[in-house]
mmCIF file of C-alpha atoms in Angstrom:
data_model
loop_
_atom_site.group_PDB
_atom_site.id
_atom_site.type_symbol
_atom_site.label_atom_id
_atom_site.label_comp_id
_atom_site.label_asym_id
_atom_site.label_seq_id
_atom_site.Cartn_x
_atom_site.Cartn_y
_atom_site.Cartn_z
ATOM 1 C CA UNK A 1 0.000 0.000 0.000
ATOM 2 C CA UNK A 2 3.076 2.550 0.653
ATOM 3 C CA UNK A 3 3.745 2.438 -2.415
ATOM 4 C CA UNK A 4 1.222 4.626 -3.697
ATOM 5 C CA UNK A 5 2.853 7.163 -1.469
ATOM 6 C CA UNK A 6 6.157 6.834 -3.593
ATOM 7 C CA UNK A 7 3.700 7.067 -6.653
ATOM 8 C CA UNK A 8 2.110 10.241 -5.277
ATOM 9 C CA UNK A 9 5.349 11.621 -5.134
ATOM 10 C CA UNK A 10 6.351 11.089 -8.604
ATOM 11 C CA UNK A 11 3.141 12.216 -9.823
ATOM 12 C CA UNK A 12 3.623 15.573 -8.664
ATOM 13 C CA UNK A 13 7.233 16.062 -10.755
ATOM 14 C CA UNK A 14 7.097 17.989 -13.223
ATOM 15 C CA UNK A 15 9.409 15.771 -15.301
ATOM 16 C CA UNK A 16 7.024 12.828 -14.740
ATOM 17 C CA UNK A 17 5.966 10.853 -17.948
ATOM 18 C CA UNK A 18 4.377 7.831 -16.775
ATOM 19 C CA UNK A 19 5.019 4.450 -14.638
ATOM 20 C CA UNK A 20 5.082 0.565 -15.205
ATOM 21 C CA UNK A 21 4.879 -1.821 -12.476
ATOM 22 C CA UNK A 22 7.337 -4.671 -13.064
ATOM 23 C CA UNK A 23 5.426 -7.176 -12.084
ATOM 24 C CA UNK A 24 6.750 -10.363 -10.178
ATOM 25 C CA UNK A 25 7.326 -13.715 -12.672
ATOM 26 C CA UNK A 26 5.968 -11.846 -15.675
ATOM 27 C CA UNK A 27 7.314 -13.435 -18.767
ATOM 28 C CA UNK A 28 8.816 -9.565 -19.368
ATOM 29 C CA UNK A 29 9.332 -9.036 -16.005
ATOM 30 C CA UNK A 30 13.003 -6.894 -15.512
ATOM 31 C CA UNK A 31 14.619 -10.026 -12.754
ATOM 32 C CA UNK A 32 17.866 -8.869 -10.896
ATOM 33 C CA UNK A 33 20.038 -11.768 -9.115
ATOM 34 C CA UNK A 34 20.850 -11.057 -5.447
ATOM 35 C CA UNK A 35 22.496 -13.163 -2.798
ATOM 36 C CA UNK A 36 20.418 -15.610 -0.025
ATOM 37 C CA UNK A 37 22.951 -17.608 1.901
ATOM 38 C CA UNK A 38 24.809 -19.517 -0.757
ATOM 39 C CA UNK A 39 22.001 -19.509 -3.600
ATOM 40 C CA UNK A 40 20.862 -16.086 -6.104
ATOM 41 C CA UNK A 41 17.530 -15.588 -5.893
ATOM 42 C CA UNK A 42 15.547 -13.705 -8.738
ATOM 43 C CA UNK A 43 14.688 -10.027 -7.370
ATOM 44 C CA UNK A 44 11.836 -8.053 -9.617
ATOM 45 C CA UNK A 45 12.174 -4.311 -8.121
ATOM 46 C CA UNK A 46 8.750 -2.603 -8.188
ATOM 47 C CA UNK A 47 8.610 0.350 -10.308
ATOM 48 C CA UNK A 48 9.693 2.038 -13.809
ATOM 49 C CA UNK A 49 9.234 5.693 -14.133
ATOM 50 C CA UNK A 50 9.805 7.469 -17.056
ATOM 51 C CA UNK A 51 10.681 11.441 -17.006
ATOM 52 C CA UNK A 52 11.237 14.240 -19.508
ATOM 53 C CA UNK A 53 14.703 14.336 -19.875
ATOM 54 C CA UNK A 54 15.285 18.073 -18.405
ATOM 55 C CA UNK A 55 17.330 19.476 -21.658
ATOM 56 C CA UNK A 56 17.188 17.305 -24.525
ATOM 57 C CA UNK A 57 13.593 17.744 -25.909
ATOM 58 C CA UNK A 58 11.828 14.134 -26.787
ATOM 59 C CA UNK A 59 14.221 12.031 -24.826
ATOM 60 C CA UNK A 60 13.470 10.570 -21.767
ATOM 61 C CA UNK A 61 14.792 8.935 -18.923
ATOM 62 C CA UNK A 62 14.411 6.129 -17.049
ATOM 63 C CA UNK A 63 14.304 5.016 -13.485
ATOM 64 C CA UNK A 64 14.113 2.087 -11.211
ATOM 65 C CA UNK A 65 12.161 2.799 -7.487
ATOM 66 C CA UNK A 66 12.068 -0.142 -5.282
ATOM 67 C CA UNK A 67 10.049 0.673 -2.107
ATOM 68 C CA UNK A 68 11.015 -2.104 0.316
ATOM 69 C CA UNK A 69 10.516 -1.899 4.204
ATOM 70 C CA UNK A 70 13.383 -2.411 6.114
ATOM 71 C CA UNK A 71 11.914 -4.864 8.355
ATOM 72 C CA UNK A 72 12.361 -7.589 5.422
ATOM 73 C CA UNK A 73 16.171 -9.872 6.115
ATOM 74 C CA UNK A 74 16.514 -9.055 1.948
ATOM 75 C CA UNK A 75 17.020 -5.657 2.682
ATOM 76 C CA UNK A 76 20.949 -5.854 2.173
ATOM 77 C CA UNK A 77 21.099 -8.124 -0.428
ATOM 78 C CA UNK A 78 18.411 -6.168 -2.929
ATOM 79 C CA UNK A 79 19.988 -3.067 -1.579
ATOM 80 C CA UNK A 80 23.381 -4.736 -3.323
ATOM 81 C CA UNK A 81 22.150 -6.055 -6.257
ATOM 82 C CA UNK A 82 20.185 -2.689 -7.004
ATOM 83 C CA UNK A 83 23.817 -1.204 -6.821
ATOM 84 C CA UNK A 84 25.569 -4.020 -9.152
ATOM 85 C CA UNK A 85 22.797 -2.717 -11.158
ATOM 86 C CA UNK A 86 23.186 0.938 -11.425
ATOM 87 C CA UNK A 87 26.767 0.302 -12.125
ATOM 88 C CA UNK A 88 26.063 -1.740 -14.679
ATOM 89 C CA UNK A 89 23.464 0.052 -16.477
ATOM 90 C CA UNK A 90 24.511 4.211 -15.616
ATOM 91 C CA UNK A 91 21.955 4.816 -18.391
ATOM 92 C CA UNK A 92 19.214 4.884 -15.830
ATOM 93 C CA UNK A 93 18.675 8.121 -14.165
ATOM 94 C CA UNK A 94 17.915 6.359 -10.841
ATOM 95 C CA UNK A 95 18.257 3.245 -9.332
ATOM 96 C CA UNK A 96 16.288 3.535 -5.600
ATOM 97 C CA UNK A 97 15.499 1.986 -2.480
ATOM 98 C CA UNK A 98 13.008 3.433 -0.664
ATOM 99 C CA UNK A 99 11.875 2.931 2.969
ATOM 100 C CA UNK A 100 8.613 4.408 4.215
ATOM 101 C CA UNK A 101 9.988 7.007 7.624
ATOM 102 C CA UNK A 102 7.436 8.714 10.095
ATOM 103 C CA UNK A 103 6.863 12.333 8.947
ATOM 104 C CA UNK A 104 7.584 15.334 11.944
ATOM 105 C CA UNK A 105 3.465 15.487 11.546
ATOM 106 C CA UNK A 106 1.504 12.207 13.263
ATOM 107 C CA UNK A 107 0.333 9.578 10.332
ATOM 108 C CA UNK A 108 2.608 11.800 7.856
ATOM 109 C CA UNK A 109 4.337 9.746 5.522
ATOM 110 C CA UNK A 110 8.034 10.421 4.673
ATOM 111 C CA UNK A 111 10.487 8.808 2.033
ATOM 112 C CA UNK A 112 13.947 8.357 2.570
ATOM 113 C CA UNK A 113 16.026 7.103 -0.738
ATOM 114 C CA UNK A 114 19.424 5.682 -1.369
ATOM 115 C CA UNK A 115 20.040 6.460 -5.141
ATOM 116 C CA UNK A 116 22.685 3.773 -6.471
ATOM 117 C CA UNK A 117 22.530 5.465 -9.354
ATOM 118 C CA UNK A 118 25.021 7.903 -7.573
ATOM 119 C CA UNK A 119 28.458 6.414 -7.134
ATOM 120 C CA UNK A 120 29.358 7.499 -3.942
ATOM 121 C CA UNK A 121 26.340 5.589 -2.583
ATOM 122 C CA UNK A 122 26.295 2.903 -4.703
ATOM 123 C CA UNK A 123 30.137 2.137 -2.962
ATOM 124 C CA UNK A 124 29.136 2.887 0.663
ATOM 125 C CA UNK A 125 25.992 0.229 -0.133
ATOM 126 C CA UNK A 126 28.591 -2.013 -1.873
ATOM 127 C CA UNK A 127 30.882 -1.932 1.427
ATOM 128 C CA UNK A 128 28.093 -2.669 3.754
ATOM 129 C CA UNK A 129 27.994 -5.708 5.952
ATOM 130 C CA UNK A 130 25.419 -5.965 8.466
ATOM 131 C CA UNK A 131 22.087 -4.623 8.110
ATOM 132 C CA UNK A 132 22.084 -2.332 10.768
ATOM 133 C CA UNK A 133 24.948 -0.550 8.607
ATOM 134 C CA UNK A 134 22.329 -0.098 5.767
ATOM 135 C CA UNK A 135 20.068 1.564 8.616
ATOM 136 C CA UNK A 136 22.788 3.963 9.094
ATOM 137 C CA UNK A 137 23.165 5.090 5.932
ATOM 138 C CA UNK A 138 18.918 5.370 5.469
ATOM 139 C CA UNK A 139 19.472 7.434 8.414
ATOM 140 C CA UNK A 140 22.227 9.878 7.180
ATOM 141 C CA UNK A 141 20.563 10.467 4.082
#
């Protein structure tokens, strides 16, 4: 359900084109690898948006939102493969994982985002160990 709050928030760019939900096990479905003990796991990230592209006029750009509580003992891993991702592919304009915060304001709903698309986070998520390191950085951002 939180992630029609990310939604919301896209809708109201100015930049924003449309979305795509990449649905789970779809024959088309965009499927990243990430790590479970031993064994990679198939990881379908939630969202596509597409964007104007802010100076070249009938190009757009593309981005990858994954809203994923932090409660989940994936959190690390998908945070890392979103990363391997975004260094792989630095065609997309964004590469996030988002994590539904409290707001200041009671039953307001805030969104905190690493962006792997940048490389400075993309190597602090890459160096990361223990989940409670991945809380830290959620927390500095």
């Amino acid at each position: 359900p939180w992630e029609m709050g990310v939604l919301e928030e896209e809708f109201k760019r100015p930049d924003f084109v449309c979305w795509l939900r990449n649905i789970s096990r779809a024959s088309w479905a965009l499927r990243l690898p990430y790590d479970v003990g031993s064994t990679k796991k198939p990881f379908f990230p939630d969202l596509f948006i597409v964007r104007k592209h802010p100076t070249d006029e009938g190009k757009y750009l593309i981005d990858l939102l994954e809203p994923h509580g932090q409660q989940f003992s994936d959190n690390l891993a998908k945070a890392k493969a979103l990363a391997d991702y975004a260094a792989r592919n630095p065609s997309l304009s964004r590469v996030q994982l988002i994590r539904e915060m409290k707001g200041p304001i009671p039953r307001q709903k805030n969104y905190k985002r690493l962006d792997m698309a940048i490389s400075t986070v993309r190597t602090k998520v890459m160096g990361i160990n223990k989940p409670d390191e991945l809380d830290q950085l959620f927390a500095e951002v």
